[in-house]
mmCIF file of N, CA and C in Angstrom:
data_model
loop_
_atom_site.group_PDB
_atom_site.id
_atom_site.type_symbol
_atom_site.label_atom_id
_atom_site.label_comp_id
_atom_site.label_asym_id
_atom_site.label_seq_id
_atom_site.Cartn_x
_atom_site.Cartn_y
_atom_site.Cartn_z
ATOM 1 N N GLY A 1 -1.019 -1.301 -18.198
ATOM 2 C CA GLY A 1 -1.600 -2.598 -17.939
ATOM 3 C C GLY A 1 -1.814 -2.817 -16.467
ATOM 4 N N GLY A 2 -1.932 -4.053 -16.107
ATOM 5 C CA GLY A 2 -2.030 -4.461 -14.717
ATOM 6 C C GLY A 2 -3.287 -3.999 -14.012
ATOM 7 N N TYR A 3 -3.138 -3.714 -12.731
ATOM 8 C CA TYR A 3 -4.276 -3.364 -11.890
ATOM 9 C C TYR A 3 -4.948 -2.063 -12.313
ATOM 10 N N ASN A 4 -4.188 -1.115 -12.841
ATOM 11 C CA ASN A 4 -4.790 0.161 -13.243
ATOM 12 C C ASN A 4 -5.940 -0.042 -14.213
ATOM 13 N N VAL A 5 -5.748 -0.864 -15.226
ATOM 14 C CA VAL A 5 -6.789 -1.107 -16.223
ATOM 15 C C VAL A 5 -7.993 -1.791 -15.581
ATOM 16 N N ILE A 6 -7.748 -2.759 -14.724
ATOM 17 C CA ILE A 6 -8.848 -3.458 -14.046
ATOM 18 C C ILE A 6 -9.676 -2.474 -13.231
ATOM 19 N N ILE A 7 -9.020 -1.649 -12.421
ATOM 20 C CA ILE A 7 -9.729 -0.690 -11.569
ATOM 21 C C ILE A 7 -10.441 0.356 -12.413
ATOM 22 N N GLU A 8 -9.797 0.861 -13.440
ATOM 23 C CA GLU A 8 -10.448 1.841 -14.324
ATOM 24 C C GLU A 8 -11.719 1.263 -14.930
ATOM 25 N N ASN A 9 -11.687 0.021 -15.364
ATOM 26 C CA ASN A 9 -12.881 -0.610 -15.933
ATOM 27 C C ASN A 9 -13.970 -0.815 -14.888
ATOM 28 N N MET A 10 -13.586 -1.186 -13.679
ATOM 29 C CA MET A 10 -14.568 -1.391 -12.611
ATOM 30 C C MET A 10 -15.255 -0.086 -12.230
ATOM 31 N N LEU A 11 -14.534 1.026 -12.314
ATOM 32 C CA LEU A 11 -15.054 2.319 -11.867
ATOM 33 C C LEU A 11 -15.450 3.225 -13.025
ATOM 34 N N LYS A 12 -15.649 2.661 -14.204
ATOM 35 C CA LYS A 12 -15.906 3.445 -15.413
ATOM 36 C C LYS A 12 -17.033 4.465 -15.224
ATOM 37 N N ASP A 13 -18.130 4.095 -14.589
ATOM 38 C CA ASP A 13 -19.274 4.997 -14.427
ATOM 39 C C ASP A 13 -19.433 5.487 -12.991
ATOM 40 N N VAL A 14 -18.366 5.431 -12.220
ATOM 41 C CA VAL A 14 -18.403 5.846 -10.821
ATOM 42 C C VAL A 14 -17.560 7.103 -10.662
ATOM 43 N N GLU A 15 -18.120 8.109 -9.987
ATOM 44 C CA GLU A 15 -17.350 9.325 -9.719
ATOM 45 C C GLU A 15 -16.351 9.034 -8.603
ATOM 46 N N VAL A 16 -15.089 9.285 -8.871
ATOM 47 C CA VAL A 16 -14.025 9.016 -7.910
ATOM 48 C C VAL A 16 -13.267 10.309 -7.655
ATOM 49 N N GLU A 17 -13.048 10.620 -6.376
ATOM 50 C CA GLU A 17 -12.243 11.781 -6.003
ATOM 51 C C GLU A 17 -11.041 11.276 -5.218
ATOM 52 N N LEU A 18 -9.862 11.634 -5.659
ATOM 53 C CA LEU A 18 -8.631 11.217 -4.993
ATOM 54 C C LEU A 18 -7.982 12.407 -4.303
ATOM 55 N N GLY A 19 -7.181 12.128 -3.297
ATOM 56 C CA GLY A 19 -6.440 13.187 -2.623
ATOM 57 C C GLY A 19 -7.320 14.100 -1.790
ATOM 58 N N VAL A 20 -8.478 13.606 -1.379
ATOM 59 C CA VAL A 20 -9.414 14.412 -0.598
ATOM 60 C C VAL A 20 -9.279 14.016 0.869
ATOM 61 N N ASP A 21 -9.116 14.994 1.746
ATOM 62 C CA ASP A 21 -9.069 14.729 3.180
ATOM 63 C C ASP A 21 -10.500 14.518 3.661
ATOM 64 N N PHE A 22 -10.859 13.277 3.903
ATOM 65 C CA PHE A 22 -12.226 12.946 4.303
ATOM 66 C C PHE A 22 -12.643 13.719 5.547
ATOM 67 N N PHE A 23 -11.764 13.805 6.528
ATOM 68 C CA PHE A 23 -12.142 14.409 7.803
ATOM 69 C C PHE A 23 -12.275 15.925 7.711
ATOM 70 N N ALA A 24 -11.538 16.551 6.812
ATOM 71 C CA ALA A 24 -11.672 17.999 6.609
ATOM 72 C C ALA A 24 -12.945 18.328 5.843
ATOM 73 N N ASN A 25 -13.487 17.348 5.110
ATOM 74 C CA ASN A 25 -14.670 17.566 4.268
ATOM 75 C C ASN A 25 -15.788 16.582 4.590
ATOM 76 N N ARG A 26 -15.816 16.045 5.785
ATOM 77 C CA ARG A 26 -16.710 14.939 6.133
ATOM 78 C C ARG A 26 -18.176 15.251 5.884
ATOM 79 N N GLN A 27 -18.672 16.358 6.407
ATOM 80 C CA GLN A 27 -20.104 16.670 6.252
ATOM 81 C C GLN A 27 -20.483 16.807 4.787
ATOM 82 N N GLU A 28 -19.680 17.522 4.034
ATOM 83 C CA GLU A 28 -19.948 17.717 2.605
ATOM 84 C C GLU A 28 -19.929 16.384 1.858
ATOM 85 N N LEU A 29 -18.953 15.541 2.144
ATOM 86 C CA LEU A 29 -18.841 14.259 1.450
ATOM 87 C C LEU A 29 -19.986 13.321 1.804
ATOM 88 N N GLU A 30 -20.337 13.242 3.083
ATOM 89 C CA GLU A 30 -21.428 12.356 3.486
ATOM 90 C C GLU A 30 -22.767 12.824 2.932
ATOM 91 N N ALA A 31 -22.923 14.130 2.733
ATOM 92 C CA ALA A 31 -24.171 14.664 2.176
ATOM 93 C C ALA A 31 -24.216 14.560 0.654
ATOM 94 N N SER A 32 -23.081 14.323 0.027
ATOM 95 C CA SER A 32 -23.018 14.362 -1.437
ATOM 96 C C SER A 32 -23.433 13.064 -2.114
ATOM 97 N N ALA A 33 -23.563 11.987 -1.357
ATOM 98 C CA ALA A 33 -23.883 10.705 -1.986
ATOM 99 C C ALA A 33 -24.691 9.838 -1.037
ATOM 100 N N GLU A 34 -25.423 8.920 -1.641
ATOM 101 C CA GLU A 34 -26.192 7.977 -0.831
ATOM 102 C C GLU A 34 -25.260 7.051 -0.050
ATOM 103 N N LYS A 35 -24.154 6.667 -0.694
ATOM 104 C CA LYS A 35 -23.156 5.815 -0.043
ATOM 105 C C LYS A 35 -21.772 6.385 -0.299
ATOM 106 N N VAL A 36 -20.970 6.419 0.743
ATOM 107 C CA VAL A 36 -19.577 6.828 0.637
ATOM 108 C C VAL A 36 -18.742 5.642 1.106
ATOM 109 N N VAL A 37 -17.747 5.277 0.331
ATOM 110 C CA VAL A 37 -16.867 4.179 0.710
ATOM 111 C C VAL A 37 -15.631 4.781 1.371
ATOM 112 N N PHE A 38 -15.489 4.528 2.665
ATOM 113 C CA PHE A 38 -14.343 5.016 3.426
ATOM 114 C C PHE A 38 -13.346 3.879 3.556
ATOM 115 N N THR A 39 -12.115 4.096 3.125
ATOM 116 C CA THR A 39 -11.115 3.025 3.151
ATOM 117 C C THR A 39 -9.968 3.317 4.112
ATOM 118 N N GLY A 40 -10.194 4.224 5.022
ATOM 119 C CA GLY A 40 -9.153 4.572 5.981
ATOM 120 C C GLY A 40 -9.255 3.763 7.256
ATOM 121 N N MET A 41 -8.668 4.289 8.299
ATOM 122 C CA MET A 41 -8.630 3.617 9.596
ATOM 123 C C MET A 41 -10.003 3.714 10.257
ATOM 124 N N ILE A 42 -10.584 2.564 10.588
ATOM 125 C CA ILE A 42 -11.947 2.536 11.118
ATOM 126 C C ILE A 42 -12.037 3.219 12.487
ATOM 127 N N ASP A 43 -11.010 3.119 13.313
ATOM 128 C CA ASP A 43 -11.045 3.788 14.612
ATOM 129 C C ASP A 43 -11.003 5.304 14.444
ATOM 130 N N GLN A 44 -10.281 5.779 13.452
ATOM 131 C CA GLN A 44 -10.258 7.215 13.162
ATOM 132 C C GLN A 44 -11.620 7.675 12.651
ATOM 133 N N TYR A 45 -12.259 6.845 11.820
ATOM 134 C CA TYR A 45 -13.590 7.172 11.294
ATOM 135 C C TYR A 45 -14.559 7.442 12.441
ATOM 136 N N PHE A 46 -14.473 6.652 13.507
ATOM 137 C CA PHE A 46 -15.345 6.818 14.669
ATOM 138 C C PHE A 46 -14.704 7.703 15.737
ATOM 139 N N ASP A 47 -13.733 8.523 15.328
ATOM 140 C CA ASP A 47 -13.076 9.497 16.200
ATOM 141 C C ASP A 47 -12.511 8.851 17.466
ATOM 142 N N TYR A 48 -11.979 7.651 17.328
ATOM 143 C CA TYR A 48 -11.338 6.923 18.420
ATOM 144 C C TYR A 48 -12.261 6.766 19.629
ATOM 145 N N LYS A 49 -13.556 6.714 19.372
ATOM 146 C CA LYS A 49 -14.577 6.598 20.424
ATOM 147 C C LYS A 49 -14.320 5.401 21.347
ATOM 148 N N HIS A 50 -13.843 4.306 20.794
ATOM 149 C CA HIS A 50 -13.580 3.099 21.579
ATOM 150 C C HIS A 50 -12.081 2.830 21.712
ATOM 151 N N GLY A 51 -11.281 3.862 21.533
ATOM 152 C CA GLY A 51 -9.837 3.719 21.641
ATOM 153 C C GLY A 51 -9.173 3.549 20.286
ATOM 154 N N GLU A 52 -7.874 3.405 20.347
ATOM 155 C CA GLU A 52 -7.054 3.289 19.144
ATOM 156 C C GLU A 52 -6.728 1.819 18.891
ATOM 157 N N LEU A 53 -6.908 1.367 17.656
ATOM 158 C CA LEU A 53 -6.547 0.003 17.298
ATOM 159 C C LEU A 53 -5.027 -0.123 17.190
ATOM 160 N N GLU A 54 -4.536 -1.325 17.339
ATOM 161 C CA GLU A 54 -3.100 -1.586 17.226
ATOM 162 C C GLU A 54 -2.781 -1.964 15.786
ATOM 163 N N TYR A 55 -2.199 -1.039 15.060
ATOM 164 C CA TYR A 55 -1.822 -1.295 13.677
ATOM 165 C C TYR A 55 -0.366 -1.717 13.615
ATOM 166 N N ARG A 56 -0.002 -2.301 12.502
ATOM 167 C CA ARG A 56 1.395 -2.550 12.198
ATOM 168 C C ARG A 56 1.751 -1.672 11.014
ATOM 169 N N SER A 57 3.002 -1.389 10.888
ATOM 170 C CA SER A 57 3.459 -0.596 9.760
ATOM 171 C C SER A 57 4.591 -1.348 9.064
ATOM 172 N N LEU A 58 5.148 -0.719 8.062
ATOM 173 C CA LEU A 58 6.235 -1.322 7.296
ATOM 174 C C LEU A 58 7.340 -0.309 7.070
ATOM 175 N N ARG A 59 8.521 -0.820 6.881
ATOM 176 C CA ARG A 59 9.678 -0.004 6.528
ATOM 177 C C ARG A 59 10.275 -0.631 5.271
ATOM 178 N N PHE A 60 10.706 0.215 4.341
ATOM 179 C CA PHE A 60 11.216 -0.276 3.063
ATOM 180 C C PHE A 60 12.664 0.158 2.864
ATOM 181 N N GLU A 61 13.486 -0.760 2.375
ATOM 182 C CA GLU A 61 14.860 -0.446 1.982
ATOM 183 C C GLU A 61 15.016 -0.797 0.510
ATOM 184 N N HIS A 62 15.451 0.175 -0.283
ATOM 185 C CA HIS A 62 15.606 -0.001 -1.726
ATOM 186 C C HIS A 62 17.090 -0.151 -2.060
ATOM 187 N N GLU A 63 17.366 -0.976 -3.058
ATOM 188 C CA GLU A 63 18.753 -1.197 -3.461
ATOM 189 C C GLU A 63 18.811 -1.412 -4.974
ATOM 190 N N VAL A 64 19.760 -0.751 -5.615
ATOM 191 C CA VAL A 64 20.025 -0.966 -7.040
ATOM 192 C C VAL A 64 21.179 -1.958 -7.131
ATOM 193 N N LEU A 65 20.958 -3.036 -7.862
ATOM 194 C CA LEU A 65 21.974 -4.081 -7.993
ATOM 195 C C LEU A 65 22.516 -4.111 -9.416
ATOM 196 N N ASP A 66 23.798 -4.293 -9.526
ATOM 197 C CA ASP A 66 24.463 -4.301 -10.829
ATOM 198 C C ASP A 66 24.390 -5.701 -11.448
ATOM 199 N N LYS A 67 23.152 -6.189 -11.607
ATOM 200 C CA LYS A 67 22.920 -7.488 -12.241
ATOM 201 C C LYS A 67 21.552 -7.442 -12.910
ATOM 202 N N GLU A 68 21.364 -8.255 -13.932
ATOM 203 C CA GLU A 68 20.101 -8.244 -14.674
ATOM 204 C C GLU A 68 18.946 -8.811 -13.864
ATOM 205 N N ASN A 69 19.218 -9.792 -13.023
ATOM 206 C CA ASN A 69 18.155 -10.490 -12.319
ATOM 207 C C ASN A 69 18.631 -10.854 -10.922
ATOM 208 N N TYR A 70 17.768 -10.642 -9.934
ATOM 209 C CA TYR A 70 18.135 -10.976 -8.563
ATOM 210 C C TYR A 70 17.428 -12.238 -8.080
ATOM 211 N N GLN A 71 16.096 -12.306 -8.285
ATOM 212 C CA GLN A 71 15.359 -13.436 -7.724
ATOM 213 C C GLN A 71 14.413 -14.120 -8.708
ATOM 214 N N GLY A 72 14.294 -13.600 -9.923
ATOM 215 C CA GLY A 72 13.504 -14.276 -10.940
ATOM 216 C C GLY A 72 12.008 -14.070 -10.860
ATOM 217 N N ASN A 73 11.535 -13.399 -9.824
ATOM 218 C CA ASN A 73 10.106 -13.130 -9.630
ATOM 219 C C ASN A 73 9.924 -11.728 -9.082
ATOM 220 N N ALA A 74 8.715 -11.202 -9.256
ATOM 221 C CA ALA A 74 8.431 -9.871 -8.733
ATOM 222 C C ALA A 74 8.451 -9.856 -7.209
ATOM 223 N N VAL A 75 7.879 -10.886 -6.578
ATOM 224 C CA VAL A 75 7.767 -10.898 -5.118
ATOM 225 C C VAL A 75 8.150 -12.272 -4.586
ATOM 226 N N VAL A 76 9.007 -12.275 -3.577
ATOM 227 C CA VAL A 76 9.328 -13.495 -2.842
ATOM 228 C C VAL A 76 9.096 -13.190 -1.369
ATOM 229 N N ASN A 77 8.246 -13.999 -0.718
ATOM 230 C CA ASN A 77 7.935 -13.824 0.699
ATOM 231 C C ASN A 77 8.870 -14.674 1.553
ATOM 232 N N TYR A 78 9.230 -14.154 2.716
ATOM 233 C CA TYR A 78 10.112 -14.843 3.647
ATOM 234 C C TYR A 78 9.395 -14.973 4.977
ATOM 235 N N THR A 79 9.258 -16.199 5.466
ATOM 236 C CA THR A 79 8.538 -16.429 6.719
ATOM 237 C C THR A 79 9.444 -16.925 7.841
ATOM 238 N N GLU A 80 10.721 -17.091 7.551
ATOM 239 C CA GLU A 80 11.647 -17.591 8.564
ATOM 240 C C GLU A 80 11.879 -16.538 9.645
ATOM 241 N N ARG A 81 11.860 -16.964 10.871
ATOM 242 C CA ARG A 81 12.056 -16.063 12.006
ATOM 243 C C ARG A 81 13.417 -15.370 11.961
ATOM 244 N N GLU A 82 14.433 -16.060 11.440
ATOM 245 C CA GLU A 82 15.796 -15.529 11.433
ATOM 246 C C GLU A 82 16.005 -14.429 10.393
ATOM 247 N N ILE A 83 15.122 -14.330 9.412
ATOM 248 C CA ILE A 83 15.257 -13.317 8.360
ATOM 249 C C ILE A 83 14.430 -12.102 8.769
ATOM 250 N N PRO A 84 15.036 -10.927 8.862
ATOM 251 C CA PRO A 84 14.332 -9.765 9.413
ATOM 252 C C PRO A 84 13.293 -9.137 8.485
ATOM 253 N N TYR A 85 13.350 -9.413 7.191
ATOM 254 C CA TYR A 85 12.381 -8.821 6.267
ATOM 255 C C TYR A 85 11.319 -9.863 5.909
ATOM 256 N N THR A 86 10.162 -9.373 5.470
ATOM 257 C CA THR A 86 9.055 -10.275 5.147
ATOM 258 C C THR A 86 8.941 -10.567 3.662
ATOM 259 N N ARG A 87 9.488 -9.703 2.832
ATOM 260 C CA ARG A 87 9.473 -9.973 1.388
ATOM 261 C C ARG A 87 10.501 -9.112 0.695
ATOM 262 N N ILE A 88 10.882 -9.583 -0.494
ATOM 263 C CA ILE A 88 11.718 -8.787 -1.391
ATOM 264 C C ILE A 88 10.942 -8.627 -2.690
ATOM 265 N N ILE A 89 10.880 -7.403 -3.151
ATOM 266 C CA ILE A 89 10.203 -7.078 -4.401
ATOM 267 C C ILE A 89 11.275 -6.723 -5.426
ATOM 268 N N GLU A 90 11.216 -7.363 -6.579
ATOM 269 C CA GLU A 90 12.098 -7.006 -7.690
ATOM 270 C C GLU A 90 11.211 -6.399 -8.767
ATOM 271 N N HIS A 91 11.250 -5.092 -8.846
ATOM 272 C CA HIS A 91 10.264 -4.310 -9.594
ATOM 273 C C HIS A 91 10.221 -4.608 -11.087
ATOM 274 N N LYS A 92 11.332 -4.928 -11.691
ATOM 275 C CA LYS A 92 11.365 -5.113 -13.148
ATOM 276 C C LYS A 92 10.483 -6.271 -13.605
ATOM 277 N N HIS A 93 10.177 -7.212 -12.725
ATOM 278 C CA HIS A 93 9.378 -8.369 -13.126
ATOM 279 C C HIS A 93 7.881 -8.068 -13.217
ATOM 280 N N PHE A 94 7.435 -6.916 -12.737
ATOM 281 C CA PHE A 94 6.023 -6.551 -12.880
ATOM 282 C C PHE A 94 5.693 -6.206 -14.326
ATOM 283 N N GLU A 95 6.608 -5.595 -15.024
ATOM 284 C CA GLU A 95 6.356 -5.155 -16.406
ATOM 285 C C GLU A 95 7.408 -5.680 -17.377
ATOM 286 N N TYR A 96 7.994 -6.824 -17.065
ATOM 287 C CA TYR A 96 8.935 -7.481 -17.976
ATOM 288 C C TYR A 96 10.110 -6.587 -18.349
ATOM 289 N N GLY A 97 10.738 -5.989 -17.351
ATOM 290 C CA GLY A 97 11.887 -5.124 -17.595
ATOM 291 C C GLY A 97 13.072 -5.900 -18.152
ATOM 292 N N THR A 98 13.848 -5.226 -18.971
ATOM 293 C CA THR A 98 15.028 -5.856 -19.581
ATOM 294 C C THR A 98 16.294 -5.042 -19.313
ATOM 295 N N GLN A 99 16.300 -4.243 -18.276
ATOM 296 C CA GLN A 99 17.442 -3.398 -17.957
ATOM 297 C C GLN A 99 18.637 -4.246 -17.517
ATOM 298 N N ASP A 100 19.827 -3.673 -17.664
ATOM 299 C CA ASP A 100 21.056 -4.355 -17.246
ATOM 300 C C ASP A 100 21.165 -4.458 -15.728
ATOM 301 N N LYS A 101 20.528 -3.521 -15.018
ATOM 302 C CA LYS A 101 20.534 -3.522 -13.557
ATOM 303 C C LYS A 101 19.124 -3.843 -13.071
ATOM 304 N N THR A 102 19.005 -4.065 -11.768
ATOM 305 C CA THR A 102 17.682 -4.311 -11.204
ATOM 306 C C THR A 102 17.550 -3.559 -9.887
ATOM 307 N N VAL A 103 16.328 -3.264 -9.511
ATOM 308 C CA VAL A 103 16.029 -2.582 -8.252
ATOM 309 C C VAL A 103 15.218 -3.537 -7.393
ATOM 310 N N ILE A 104 15.662 -3.715 -6.152
ATOM 311 C CA ILE A 104 14.900 -4.532 -5.216
ATOM 312 C C ILE A 104 14.498 -3.675 -4.024
ATOM 313 N N THR A 105 13.424 -4.083 -3.390
ATOM 314 C CA THR A 105 12.968 -3.445 -2.161
ATOM 315 C C THR A 105 12.750 -4.529 -1.122
ATOM 316 N N ARG A 106 13.398 -4.373 0.018
ATOM 317 C CA ARG A 106 13.158 -5.269 1.151
ATOM 318 C C ARG A 106 12.111 -4.618 2.043
ATOM 319 N N GLU A 107 11.143 -5.424 2.456
ATOM 320 C CA GLU A 107 10.041 -4.930 3.280
ATOM 321 C C GLU A 107 10.193 -5.504 4.693
ATOM 322 N N TYR A 108 10.269 -4.607 5.672
ATOM 323 C CA TYR A 108 10.455 -5.001 7.062
ATOM 324 C C TYR A 108 9.215 -4.634 7.873
ATOM 325 N N PRO A 109 8.802 -5.474 8.819
ATOM 326 C CA PRO A 109 7.714 -5.077 9.710
ATOM 327 C C PRO A 109 8.192 -3.964 10.639
ATOM 328 N N ALA A 110 7.277 -3.094 11.029
ATOM 329 C CA ALA A 110 7.623 -1.982 11.921
ATOM 330 C C ALA A 110 6.456 -1.706 12.857
ATOM 331 N N ASP A 111 6.775 -1.229 14.042
ATOM 332 C CA ASP A 111 5.725 -0.796 14.962
ATOM 333 C C ASP A 111 5.068 0.449 14.401
ATOM 334 N N TRP A 112 3.794 0.626 14.716
ATOM 335 C CA TRP A 112 3.036 1.764 14.208
ATOM 336 C C TRP A 112 2.788 2.769 15.324
ATOM 337 N N LYS A 113 2.847 4.048 14.961
ATOM 338 C CA LYS A 113 2.414 5.122 15.852
ATOM 339 C C LYS A 113 1.644 6.121 15.006
ATOM 340 N N ARG A 114 0.801 6.902 15.630
ATOM 341 C CA ARG A 114 -0.008 7.868 14.888
ATOM 342 C C ARG A 114 0.858 8.723 13.992
ATOM 343 N N GLY A 115 0.425 8.889 12.753
ATOM 344 C CA GLY A 115 1.185 9.634 11.765
ATOM 345 C C GLY A 115 1.907 8.722 10.787
ATOM 346 N N ASP A 116 2.150 7.459 11.201
ATOM 347 C CA ASP A 116 2.744 6.474 10.295
ATOM 348 C C ASP A 116 1.663 5.908 9.386
ATOM 349 N N GLU A 117 2.085 5.296 8.299
ATOM 350 C CA GLU A 117 1.155 4.616 7.398
ATOM 351 C C GLU A 117 0.756 3.285 8.034
ATOM 352 N N PRO A 118 -0.539 3.078 8.304
ATOM 353 C CA PRO A 118 -0.955 1.777 8.847
ATOM 354 C C PRO A 118 -1.125 0.772 7.712
ATOM 355 N N TYR A 119 -0.495 -0.366 7.829
ATOM 356 C CA TYR A 119 -0.602 -1.382 6.780
ATOM 357 C C TYR A 119 -1.474 -2.550 7.200
ATOM 358 N N TYR A 120 -1.412 -2.940 8.477
ATOM 359 C CA TYR A 120 -2.183 -4.097 8.928
ATOM 360 C C TYR A 120 -2.952 -3.723 10.178
#
């Protein structure tokens, strides 16, 4: 269910290639279609011609808790300056889990450097 079904339906008649290194295959990919949708870093796409953009990254801490429910929702955002994380995700609430334990993930902002996953 969820987003997978929505995306599959949206792309039903569209050829999709995953796990392809765009930059290793750039000429071939750009020649293969009238339009190519690039969803990576725009400064990298232009070979850092105008410099490197300042991205932010994230760090995740996962915890298994010996309780059925931690926060009652899949995602709770935290905007208080005193709290170091920006959100807590309780995974079981995405698919109506009924396990005796629960898994949460705390999401922390992190500085970005090349090689890290850029999030913002």
